[in-house]
C-alpha cells in the first residue's frame, strides 16, 4: 500500500526490468483486469499494477475526486516509489487518468491508451429528456407516501456503472465522465499508441482518431472485432503490438 492524499492505494509490483511500466485499469475494474498483460511485461520490465482509489483493494476517495485528483494520486505513487519516467498503459477510465497525468507532468516515456475515455460528445435530445425525467421522479418519489417505491423506480435509470456505485462513487463518476480532455491532449509530448476495438460502443473508434489528431506524436492500431475490452478480445495481437511499440527505439 502507498499512502497518497490521505488514502491507502494498492500497488502490485512485479518484474525486475530497468524500465517501469504502470498499468491503470478501467472503471469498476481493478489491477486484476491486466493480469495477462502484467505476466507478459514482467519478463522485461518492472510492472506496477495500480488499484485506483475506489476500486480493488484501495481505499475510496475521501471526497468526490475529479480526473485531476486521480492524476495527483498517480503522481504521489510515482514519487513515493521513486519511479523514473514510466511507460503508462491505461484502459478506459485508466486512460482518462493517464491523459490527465501526462498532460500535467510530462514525465512519461511512452503512453498507451486502450479504448480510452476522455472525449465527451454532445448528447442527443433523448438523453436530456431522460435526465429531466430522472430528476423529476427523484423529487416526486421523495414524498413521504412514495419513498418506499423510490429505489425501484429510479433503478431503471442510469448506466450499469452508475447503478453499481455507492453514493460517493456516483458523484465521482458524474464528475469524471463529464470532463472533456481535448484541451489536455496537445500537451502530451511523448510517443502515444492508441489501441481500439472496432466494435467498441462505449468509447467509439472515432474517439481514437480525434485523439490522434490532437496528440502531437500518436498512432492508432485497430483491433478488428474488438469491443471495449479490445486488449482481452485479442490478447496475443495486443501483446505483439505492445512489444513492437516498446522496442521501436532500441
Short mmCIF file of C-alpha atoms in Angstrom, two decimals:
data_model
loop_
_atom_site.label_atom_id
_atom_site.label_comp_id
_atom_site.label_asym_id
_atom_site.label_seq_id
_atom_site.Cartn_x
_atom_site.Cartn_y
_atom_site.Cartn_z
CA UNK A 1 0.00 0.00 0.00
CA UNK A 2 1.09 3.56 -0.75
CA UNK A 3 -0.49 6.43 1.20
CA UNK A 4 -1.38 9.39 -1.03
CA UNK A 5 -3.79 12.28 -0.36
CA UNK A 6 -4.70 10.63 2.93
CA UNK A 7 -5.82 7.31 1.44
CA UNK A 8 -4.19 3.91 1.01
CA UNK A 9 -3.62 2.90 -2.61
CA UNK A 10 -2.79 -0.69 -3.52
CA UNK A 11 0.13 -1.13 -5.92
CA UNK A 12 1.36 -4.56 -7.03
CA UNK A 13 4.99 -4.64 -8.18
CA UNK A 14 6.41 -7.46 -10.30
CA UNK A 15 9.39 -8.00 -12.59
CA UNK A 16 12.87 -6.52 -12.33
CA UNK A 17 13.43 -4.77 -15.64
CA UNK A 18 15.15 -1.40 -15.87
CA UNK A 19 12.13 0.34 -17.43
CA UNK A 20 9.00 0.81 -15.32
CA UNK A 21 5.50 0.23 -16.71
CA UNK A 22 2.35 1.39 -14.91
CA UNK A 23 -0.99 -0.32 -15.58
CA UNK A 24 -4.20 1.67 -14.98
CA UNK A 25 -7.49 -0.22 -15.13
CA UNK A 26 -10.94 0.94 -16.22
CA UNK A 27 -13.97 1.97 -14.17
CA UNK A 28 -15.39 -0.80 -12.00
CA UNK A 29 -12.30 -2.95 -12.56
CA UNK A 30 -9.07 -3.47 -10.64
CA UNK A 31 -5.43 -4.28 -11.32
CA UNK A 32 -6.55 -7.88 -11.81
CA UNK A 33 -8.01 -6.97 -15.22
CA UNK A 34 -4.45 -6.56 -16.52
CA UNK A 35 -3.20 -9.88 -15.14
CA UNK A 36 -2.28 -11.44 -18.51
CA UNK A 37 -0.64 -8.23 -19.69
CA UNK A 38 1.36 -7.98 -16.47
CA UNK A 39 2.56 -11.58 -16.80
CA UNK A 40 3.84 -10.79 -20.29
CA UNK A 41 5.51 -7.49 -19.39
CA UNK A 42 7.20 -8.54 -16.16
CA UNK A 43 9.64 -10.66 -18.17
CA UNK A 44 11.29 -7.47 -19.45
CA UNK A 45 10.03 -4.61 -17.28
CA UNK A 46 9.27 -3.67 -13.70
CA UNK A 47 5.48 -3.54 -13.68
CA UNK A 48 3.35 -1.56 -11.26
CA UNK A 49 -0.33 -2.53 -11.30
CA UNK A 50 -2.45 0.07 -9.52
CA UNK A 51 -5.88 -0.23 -7.93
CA UNK A 52 -7.19 3.30 -8.45
CA UNK A 53 -8.95 4.83 -5.41
CA UNK A 54 -12.44 3.41 -5.03
CA UNK A 55 -11.59 0.09 -6.69
CA UNK A 56 -9.93 -3.20 -5.83
CA UNK A 57 -8.00 -3.13 -2.56
CA UNK A 58 -7.53 0.65 -2.45
CA UNK A 59 -9.45 3.00 -0.18
CA UNK A 60 -12.27 5.08 -1.57
CA UNK A 61 -11.55 8.75 -2.23
CA UNK A 62 -12.12 10.94 0.83
CA UNK A 63 -14.21 13.35 -1.29
CA UNK A 64 -15.65 13.24 -4.84
CA UNK A 65 -12.49 13.10 -6.96
CA UNK A 66 -12.22 14.54 -10.44
CA UNK A 67 -9.73 13.37 -13.04
CA UNK A 68 -7.02 15.75 -11.83
CA UNK A 69 -7.33 14.29 -8.31
CA UNK A 70 -6.69 10.82 -9.71
CA UNK A 71 -3.71 12.18 -11.64
CA UNK A 72 -2.32 13.67 -8.43
CA UNK A 73 -2.69 10.29 -6.72
CA UNK A 74 -0.72 8.73 -9.56
CA UNK A 75 1.94 11.42 -9.18
CA UNK A 76 2.16 10.66 -5.46
CA UNK A 77 2.60 6.94 -6.14
CA UNK A 78 5.33 7.57 -8.70
CA UNK A 79 7.19 9.94 -6.38
CA UNK A 80 6.81 7.70 -3.31
CA UNK A 81 8.11 4.63 -5.13
CA UNK A 82 10.90 6.52 -6.90
CA UNK A 83 9.70 5.55 -10.38
CA UNK A 84 11.60 7.31 -13.16
CA UNK A 85 9.91 8.23 -16.48
CA UNK A 86 7.49 5.29 -16.70
CA UNK A 87 5.60 3.88 -19.62
CA UNK A 88 1.88 4.10 -18.81
CA UNK A 89 -0.86 1.83 -20.15
CA UNK A 90 -4.39 2.99 -19.39
CA UNK A 91 -7.67 1.32 -20.31
CA UNK A 92 -10.93 3.29 -20.48
CA UNK A 93 -11.14 5.31 -17.24
CA UNK A 94 -7.49 4.45 -16.60
CA UNK A 95 -6.71 6.04 -19.96
CA UNK A 96 -8.52 9.17 -18.85
CA UNK A 97 -6.31 9.34 -15.75
CA UNK A 98 -3.21 8.67 -17.86
CA UNK A 99 -4.10 11.52 -20.24
CA UNK A 100 -4.54 13.97 -17.39
CA UNK A 101 -1.35 12.84 -15.63
CA UNK A 102 0.79 13.01 -18.77
CA UNK A 103 -0.57 16.42 -19.75
CA UNK A 104 0.12 17.83 -16.29
CA UNK A 105 3.52 16.35 -15.51
CA UNK A 106 5.09 15.29 -18.82
CA UNK A 107 7.27 12.69 -17.10
CA UNK A 108 6.26 9.73 -19.25
CA UNK A 109 8.44 7.83 -21.71
CA UNK A 110 5.58 6.32 -23.72
CA UNK A 111 1.82 6.23 -23.38
CA UNK A 112 -0.61 3.50 -24.42
CA UNK A 113 -4.32 4.37 -24.39
CA UNK A 114 -6.65 1.40 -24.83
CA UNK A 115 -10.30 2.14 -25.63
CA UNK A 116 -9.71 5.27 -23.61
CA UNK A 117 -12.25 7.64 -22.15
CA UNK A 118 -11.70 11.38 -22.40
CA UNK A 119 -13.77 12.61 -25.35
CA UNK A 120 -17.22 13.95 -24.47
CA UNK A 121 -19.78 14.12 -27.27
CA UNK A 122 -22.88 16.27 -27.46
CA UNK A 123 -25.80 14.28 -26.06
CA UNK A 124 -28.95 13.72 -28.17
CA UNK A 125 -32.31 15.19 -27.15
CA UNK A 126 -33.47 11.79 -25.87
CA UNK A 127 -30.65 11.82 -23.32
CA UNK A 128 -31.69 15.20 -21.93
CA UNK A 129 -35.33 14.07 -21.75
CA UNK A 130 -34.23 11.02 -19.76
CA UNK A 131 -32.16 13.14 -17.37
CA UNK A 132 -35.07 15.54 -16.83
CA UNK A 133 -37.42 12.62 -16.19
CA UNK A 134 -34.99 11.09 -13.69
CA UNK A 135 -34.66 14.36 -11.76
CA UNK A 136 -38.42 14.85 -11.70
CA UNK A 137 -39.08 11.31 -10.49
CA UNK A 138 -36.36 11.58 -7.85
CA UNK A 139 -38.15 14.59 -6.35
CA UNK A 140 -41.61 13.08 -6.83
CA UNK A 141 -40.75 9.80 -5.09
CA UNK A 142 -39.18 11.68 -2.19
CA UNK A 143 -42.68 12.49 -0.97
CA UNK A 144 -43.42 10.65 2.31
CA UNK A 145 -46.06 8.30 0.91
CA UNK A 146 -43.98 7.35 -2.12
CA UNK A 147 -40.49 6.91 -0.67
CA UNK A 148 -40.79 3.12 -0.50
CA UNK A 149 -41.08 2.98 -4.30
CA UNK A 150 -38.16 5.35 -4.97
CA UNK A 151 -35.30 2.87 -5.36
CA UNK A 152 -37.36 0.51 -7.51
CA UNK A 153 -38.39 3.23 -9.96
CA UNK A 154 -35.05 5.05 -10.14
CA UNK A 155 -33.12 1.81 -10.67
CA UNK A 156 -34.42 1.82 -14.24
CA UNK A 157 -32.32 4.90 -14.98
CA UNK A 158 -28.56 5.32 -15.32
CA UNK A 159 -25.72 3.22 -16.69
CA UNK A 160 -24.66 -0.06 -15.10
CA UNK A 161 -21.57 1.68 -13.71
CA UNK A 162 -23.77 4.31 -12.07
CA UNK A 163 -26.22 1.76 -10.65
CA UNK A 164 -23.44 -0.33 -9.12
CA UNK A 165 -21.61 2.59 -7.49
CA UNK A 166 -22.24 3.77 -3.94
CA UNK A 167 -23.22 7.40 -3.30
CA UNK A 168 -19.65 8.73 -3.19
CA UNK A 169 -18.51 6.90 -6.32
CA UNK A 170 -21.68 8.02 -8.13
CA UNK A 171 -20.53 11.59 -7.52
CA UNK A 172 -17.05 10.72 -8.76
CA UNK A 173 -18.44 9.06 -11.88
CA UNK A 174 -20.64 12.03 -12.74
CA UNK A 175 -17.67 14.38 -12.35
CA UNK A 176 -15.19 12.44 -14.43
CA UNK A 177 -17.43 11.35 -17.30
CA UNK A 178 -18.40 14.96 -17.97
CA UNK A 179 -14.78 16.12 -18.28
CA UNK A 180 -13.74 16.56 -21.90
CA UNK A 181 -9.96 16.20 -22.13
CA UNK A 182 -9.49 17.53 -25.68
CA UNK A 183 -7.56 20.53 -24.38
CA UNK A 184 -5.19 18.22 -22.47
CA UNK A 185 -4.27 16.07 -25.46
CA UNK A 186 -1.97 18.56 -27.27
CA UNK A 187 0.09 18.82 -24.07
CA UNK A 188 1.12 15.16 -24.34
CA UNK A 189 4.66 15.18 -25.71
CA UNK A 190 5.64 11.51 -25.50
CA UNK A 191 5.05 8.88 -28.22
CA UNK A 192 1.49 7.64 -27.81
CA UNK A 193 -0.17 4.46 -29.06
CA UNK A 194 -3.96 4.36 -29.34
CA UNK A 195 -5.30 0.79 -29.35
CA UNK A 196 -9.00 0.47 -30.11
CA UNK A 197 -11.62 -2.16 -30.76
CA UNK A 198 -13.52 -1.56 -33.98
CA UNK A 199 -16.72 -2.63 -32.20
CA UNK A 200 -16.23 -0.52 -29.08
CA UNK A 201 -19.58 1.13 -28.42
CA UNK A 202 -18.62 2.58 -25.02
CA UNK A 203 -15.77 4.76 -26.27
CA UNK A 204 -16.27 4.59 -30.05
CA UNK A 205 -13.45 4.15 -32.55
CA UNK A 206 -13.88 7.72 -33.79
CA UNK A 207 -12.54 8.88 -30.41
CA UNK A 208 -9.20 7.28 -31.25
CA UNK A 209 -8.90 9.39 -34.39
CA UNK A 210 -9.93 12.56 -32.56
CA UNK A 211 -7.13 11.84 -30.08
CA UNK A 212 -4.65 11.08 -32.86
CA UNK A 213 -5.29 14.48 -34.41
CA UNK A 214 -4.76 16.28 -31.10
CA UNK A 215 -1.76 14.40 -29.67
CA UNK A 216 1.44 15.53 -31.45
CA UNK A 217 3.06 12.08 -31.73
CA UNK A 218 0.30 9.46 -31.85
CA UNK A 219 -0.77 6.50 -33.94
CA UNK A 220 -3.81 4.22 -33.97
CA UNK A 221 -3.92 0.43 -34.05
CA UNK A 222 -7.35 -1.09 -34.58
CA UNK A 223 -8.28 -4.48 -33.14
CA UNK A 224 -10.77 -5.89 -35.62
CA UNK A 225 -13.97 -7.05 -33.96
CA UNK A 226 -12.76 -5.94 -30.55
CA UNK A 227 -15.14 -4.34 -28.09
CA UNK A 228 -14.47 -2.05 -25.15
CA UNK A 229 -12.01 -4.60 -23.72
CA UNK A 230 -10.24 -4.99 -27.05
CA UNK A 231 -6.94 -5.95 -25.41
CA UNK A 232 -8.61 -9.04 -23.95
CA UNK A 233 -10.64 -9.78 -27.10
CA UNK A 234 -7.38 -10.40 -28.99
CA UNK A 235 -4.69 -10.63 -26.32
CA UNK A 236 -1.94 -12.22 -28.49
CA UNK A 237 -2.24 -9.43 -31.06
CA UNK A 238 -2.32 -6.74 -28.37
CA UNK A 239 0.85 -8.10 -26.79
CA UNK A 240 2.63 -8.17 -30.16
CA UNK A 241 1.63 -4.56 -30.74
CA UNK A 242 3.00 -3.59 -27.33
CA UNK A 243 6.27 -5.39 -27.99
CA UNK A 244 6.78 -3.51 -31.26
CA UNK A 245 5.88 -0.14 -29.75
CA UNK A 246 8.11 -0.61 -26.71
CA UNK A 247 11.10 -1.76 -28.76
CA UNK A 248 10.92 0.55 -31.76
CA UNK A 249 13.50 2.98 -30.36
CA UNK A 250 16.04 0.31 -29.40
#
